[in-house]
């Protein structure tokens, strides 16, 4: 499976001529990531994880595209799709609500969901729904959480390297708790090179003690997983 990282939280997966995109947000090259996609998975409602205009435009231009998201995101997309009255019913049929603890197939990829809640940012900031996705029994994208998937062995972990809701120790603990053989960064759009070097240094060094090889990916860089 080919994994391509885009800026911040967006990932594109390709296998057997099928394309699945996770979290095409406003910090990412969303239109590029969505080109030719067959399915989109959205972890939660924050704009850095979903670029609603870009996703709706992709739904309108690509009749084979399906979107899977938590209830609030699915509802907002469905409502937005009906604003202009153009093909709104057809679009709504391709926007699916996803719950944690479920299994389904998206564009030929088996998907399992975990978690359910965004990490706490502050007591006065409401907590929203967040779903982590395991794709093809291989790649795990946790969204904005450090939920550790149970009952499985993750092969490829996408690590939220930096966020308003995390600290370095929590990032490292997440990596050594999941213990995936391979790990790559997501949620790194707010870091400069100095900050990135500090966080990634700890993740690389300590993760290796627990069998995880962490590799930095630049935007638009691809690897086989």
CSV table of C-alpha atoms in Angstrom, one decimal:
chain,number,residue,atom,x,y,z
A,1,UNK,CA,0.0,0.0,0.0
A,2,UNK,CA,1.3,3.4,-0.9
A,3,UNK,CA,1.0,6.1,1.8
A,4,UNK,CA,1.4,9.8,0.9
A,5,UNK,CA,1.6,12.4,3.6
A,6,UNK,CA,0.3,15.9,3.0
A,7,UNK,CA,0.8,19.0,5.2
A,8,UNK,CA,-0.5,18.5,8.7
A,9,UNK,CA,-3.0,15.7,9.3
A,10,UNK,CA,-3.9,14.5,5.8
A,11,UNK,CA,-2.9,11.1,4.5
A,12,UNK,CA,-3.6,9.4,1.1
A,13,UNK,CA,-3.5,5.6,0.8
A,14,UNK,CA,-3.5,3.8,-2.6
A,15,UNK,CA,-3.8,0.1,-3.2
A,16,UNK,CA,-5.1,-1.9,-6.2
A,17,UNK,CA,-6.0,1.3,-8.0
A,18,UNK,CA,-8.2,2.3,-5.1
A,19,UNK,CA,-7.6,5.6,-3.2
A,20,UNK,CA,-8.6,6.4,0.4
A,21,UNK,CA,-7.9,9.8,2.0
A,22,UNK,CA,-7.9,10.6,5.7
A,23,UNK,CA,-8.5,14.1,7.1
A,24,UNK,CA,-8.2,16.4,4.1
A,25,UNK,CA,-8.2,19.6,6.2
A,26,UNK,CA,-7.7,23.3,5.5
A,27,UNK,CA,-4.0,23.1,6.5
A,28,UNK,CA,-3.4,20.5,3.8
A,29,UNK,CA,-3.3,20.3,0.0
A,30,UNK,CA,-6.8,19.0,0.1
A,31,UNK,CA,-7.8,19.3,-3.5
A,32,UNK,CA,-4.6,17.5,-4.6
A,33,UNK,CA,-5.1,14.7,-2.0
A,34,UNK,CA,-8.8,14.2,-3.0
A,35,UNK,CA,-8.1,14.0,-6.8
A,36,UNK,CA,-9.4,10.6,-8.0
A,37,UNK,CA,-10.2,9.4,-4.4
A,38,UNK,CA,-12.8,6.7,-3.9
A,39,UNK,CA,-13.3,7.3,-0.1
A,40,UNK,CA,-12.6,9.8,2.6
A,41,UNK,CA,-12.4,9.2,6.3
A,42,UNK,CA,-12.8,12.2,8.7
A,43,UNK,CA,-11.7,11.8,12.3
A,44,UNK,CA,-13.5,14.9,13.7
A,45,UNK,CA,-15.0,18.3,12.9
A,46,UNK,CA,-12.1,20.7,13.3
A,47,UNK,CA,-11.2,22.5,10.2
A,48,UNK,CA,-7.6,21.4,10.2
A,49,UNK,CA,-9.0,17.9,9.6
A,50,UNK,CA,-11.8,18.6,7.2
A,51,UNK,CA,-11.9,21.2,4.4
A,52,UNK,CA,-15.7,21.2,3.9
A,53,UNK,CA,-15.7,23.2,0.6
A,54,UNK,CA,-13.0,20.9,-0.9
A,55,UNK,CA,-14.8,17.7,0.2
A,56,UNK,CA,-18.1,18.9,-1.1
A,57,UNK,CA,-16.5,19.9,-4.4
A,58,UNK,CA,-14.9,16.5,-4.7
A,59,UNK,CA,-18.3,14.8,-4.0
A,60,UNK,CA,-20.0,16.9,-6.7
A,61,UNK,CA,-17.3,16.2,-9.3
A,62,UNK,CA,-16.6,12.6,-8.5
A,63,UNK,CA,-19.7,10.4,-8.4
A,64,UNK,CA,-17.8,7.4,-7.0
A,65,UNK,CA,-16.6,9.2,-3.9
A,66,UNK,CA,-17.9,8.2,-0.5
A,67,UNK,CA,-17.3,10.1,2.8
A,68,UNK,CA,-17.3,8.5,6.3
A,69,UNK,CA,-17.3,10.7,9.4
A,70,UNK,CA,-18.7,11.2,12.9
A,71,UNK,CA,-22.4,12.1,13.1
A,72,UNK,CA,-21.8,15.9,13.5
A,73,UNK,CA,-19.5,16.1,10.5
A,74,UNK,CA,-21.8,13.9,8.4
A,75,UNK,CA,-24.8,16.1,9.3
A,76,UNK,CA,-23.0,19.4,8.5
A,77,UNK,CA,-21.8,18.0,5.1
A,78,UNK,CA,-25.3,16.8,4.3
A,79,UNK,CA,-26.8,20.1,5.2
A,80,UNK,CA,-24.2,22.0,3.2
A,81,UNK,CA,-24.7,19.8,0.2
A,82,UNK,CA,-28.4,20.8,0.1
A,83,UNK,CA,-27.8,24.6,0.2
A,84,UNK,CA,-27.6,25.0,-3.5
A,85,UNK,CA,-30.2,22.3,-4.3
A,86,UNK,CA,-27.9,20.6,-6.9
A,87,UNK,CA,-27.8,16.9,-6.6
A,88,UNK,CA,-28.2,17.1,-2.8
A,89,UNK,CA,-30.0,13.8,-2.5
A,90,UNK,CA,-27.3,11.9,-4.4
A,91,UNK,CA,-24.6,13.6,-2.3
A,92,UNK,CA,-26.4,12.7,0.9
A,93,UNK,CA,-26.5,9.1,0.0
A,94,UNK,CA,-22.7,9.1,-0.2
A,95,UNK,CA,-22.1,10.7,3.2
A,96,UNK,CA,-22.1,8.1,6.0
A,97,UNK,CA,-22.1,8.4,9.7
A,98,UNK,CA,-19.5,6.3,11.6
A,99,UNK,CA,-19.5,5.2,15.2
A,100,UNK,CA,-16.6,4.0,17.3
A,101,UNK,CA,-16.2,0.2,17.7
A,102,UNK,CA,-17.4,-0.7,14.2
A,103,UNK,CA,-16.1,-2.4,11.1
A,104,UNK,CA,-16.9,-1.5,7.5
A,105,UNK,CA,-15.4,-1.3,4.0
A,106,UNK,CA,-14.5,1.9,2.3
A,107,UNK,CA,-13.4,1.8,-1.3
A,108,UNK,CA,-12.4,-1.8,-0.9
A,109,UNK,CA,-10.3,-1.1,2.2
A,110,UNK,CA,-11.4,-2.8,5.4
A,111,UNK,CA,-11.7,-0.2,8.2
A,112,UNK,CA,-12.1,-0.6,12.0
A,113,UNK,CA,-12.9,2.4,14.3
A,114,UNK,CA,-11.7,3.2,17.7
A,115,UNK,CA,-12.0,5.9,20.4
A,116,UNK,CA,-14.8,8.3,20.3
A,117,UNK,CA,-13.6,11.5,22.0
A,118,UNK,CA,-11.2,14.3,21.1
A,119,UNK,CA,-8.4,14.9,23.5
A,120,UNK,CA,-9.1,17.6,26.1
A,121,UNK,CA,-7.7,21.0,25.1
A,122,UNK,CA,-9.1,23.0,28.1
A,123,UNK,CA,-11.9,22.6,30.5
A,124,UNK,CA,-13.7,25.6,29.0
A,125,UNK,CA,-13.4,24.2,25.4
A,126,UNK,CA,-16.1,21.6,24.5
A,127,UNK,CA,-14.9,18.1,23.7
A,128,UNK,CA,-16.1,16.9,20.3
A,129,UNK,CA,-16.4,13.4,18.8
A,130,UNK,CA,-13.2,11.9,17.4
A,131,UNK,CA,-12.8,8.5,15.7
A,132,UNK,CA,-9.5,6.7,15.1
A,133,UNK,CA,-9.3,4.6,11.9
A,134,UNK,CA,-7.4,1.4,11.3
A,135,UNK,CA,-7.2,0.8,7.6
A,136,UNK,CA,-6.4,-2.5,5.9
A,137,UNK,CA,-5.3,-4.0,9.3
A,138,UNK,CA,-2.2,-1.9,8.9
A,139,UNK,CA,-2.3,1.9,9.1
A,140,UNK,CA,-3.8,3.6,12.2
A,141,UNK,CA,-4.7,7.3,12.2
A,142,UNK,CA,-5.9,8.4,15.7
A,143,UNK,CA,-7.1,11.8,14.7
A,144,UNK,CA,-6.8,14.2,17.7
A,145,UNK,CA,-6.4,11.6,20.4
A,146,UNK,CA,-4.0,9.2,21.9
A,147,UNK,CA,-6.4,6.3,21.9
A,148,UNK,CA,-4.5,3.0,21.9
A,149,UNK,CA,-6.4,0.5,19.7
A,150,UNK,CA,-7.2,-2.7,21.5
A,151,UNK,CA,-7.1,-6.3,20.3
A,152,UNK,CA,-4.9,-5.7,17.2
A,153,UNK,CA,-1.3,-5.2,16.3
A,154,UNK,CA,-0.8,-1.9,14.4
A,155,UNK,CA,1.8,-2.2,11.7
A,156,UNK,CA,2.0,1.5,10.7
A,157,UNK,CA,1.2,4.3,13.3
A,158,UNK,CA,0.5,7.9,12.4
A,159,UNK,CA,1.7,10.0,15.3
A,160,UNK,CA,0.2,13.4,16.2
A,161,UNK,CA,3.6,14.9,16.8
A,162,UNK,CA,2.3,18.3,18.1
A,163,UNK,CA,-1.0,19.8,19.1
A,164,UNK,CA,-2.6,22.3,21.5
A,165,UNK,CA,-3.9,19.3,23.5
A,166,UNK,CA,-0.7,17.4,24.0
A,167,UNK,CA,2.8,17.4,25.5
A,168,UNK,CA,5.9,15.6,24.4
A,169,UNK,CA,5.7,12.9,27.1
A,170,UNK,CA,2.2,12.0,25.9
A,171,UNK,CA,3.4,11.7,22.3
A,172,UNK,CA,6.2,9.3,23.4
A,173,UNK,CA,3.9,7.3,25.6
A,174,UNK,CA,1.5,6.9,22.8
A,175,UNK,CA,4.2,5.5,20.5
A,176,UNK,CA,5.6,3.0,23.0
A,177,UNK,CA,2.0,1.9,24.0
A,178,UNK,CA,1.0,1.1,20.4
A,179,UNK,CA,4.5,-0.4,19.6
A,180,UNK,CA,4.0,-0.4,15.9
A,181,UNK,CA,7.0,-1.4,13.8
A,182,UNK,CA,6.8,1.7,11.7
A,183,UNK,CA,5.6,5.3,12.6
A,184,UNK,CA,5.3,8.5,10.6
A,185,UNK,CA,4.2,12.0,11.7
A,186,UNK,CA,0.9,13.7,11.3
A,187,UNK,CA,-0.5,16.9,13.0
A,188,UNK,CA,2.8,18.7,12.5
A,189,UNK,CA,1.7,21.9,10.8
A,190,UNK,CA,2.2,24.2,13.7
A,191,UNK,CA,5.8,23.2,14.4
A,192,UNK,CA,8.9,25.0,13.2
A,193,UNK,CA,12.1,23.0,12.5
A,194,UNK,CA,13.5,23.6,16.0
A,195,UNK,CA,10.4,22.3,17.8
A,196,UNK,CA,10.1,19.4,15.4
A,197,UNK,CA,13.7,18.3,16.0
A,198,UNK,CA,13.1,18.2,19.8
A,199,UNK,CA,9.9,16.2,19.6
A,200,UNK,CA,11.0,13.8,16.9
A,201,UNK,CA,14.4,13.3,18.7
A,202,UNK,CA,12.6,11.9,21.7
A,203,UNK,CA,10.1,9.9,19.7
A,204,UNK,CA,12.9,8.3,17.6
A,205,UNK,CA,15.2,7.5,20.5
A,206,UNK,CA,12.7,6.2,23.0
A,207,UNK,CA,10.4,4.6,20.4
A,208,UNK,CA,13.3,2.5,19.1
A,209,UNK,CA,13.7,0.9,22.5
A,210,UNK,CA,10.3,-0.5,22.1
A,211,UNK,CA,10.6,-1.7,18.5
A,212,UNK,CA,9.2,1.4,16.7
A,213,UNK,CA,11.2,2.9,13.8
A,214,UNK,CA,10.0,6.5,13.4
A,215,UNK,CA,10.6,8.2,10.1
A,216,UNK,CA,9.9,11.8,9.2
A,217,UNK,CA,7.9,12.4,6.0
A,218,UNK,CA,7.8,15.8,4.1
A,219,UNK,CA,4.6,17.0,2.5
A,220,UNK,CA,3.8,15.0,-0.6
A,221,UNK,CA,6.4,12.4,0.3
A,222,UNK,CA,5.3,8.7,-0.2
A,223,UNK,CA,6.4,5.4,1.3
A,224,UNK,CA,5.3,1.8,0.9
A,225,UNK,CA,3.7,0.3,4.0
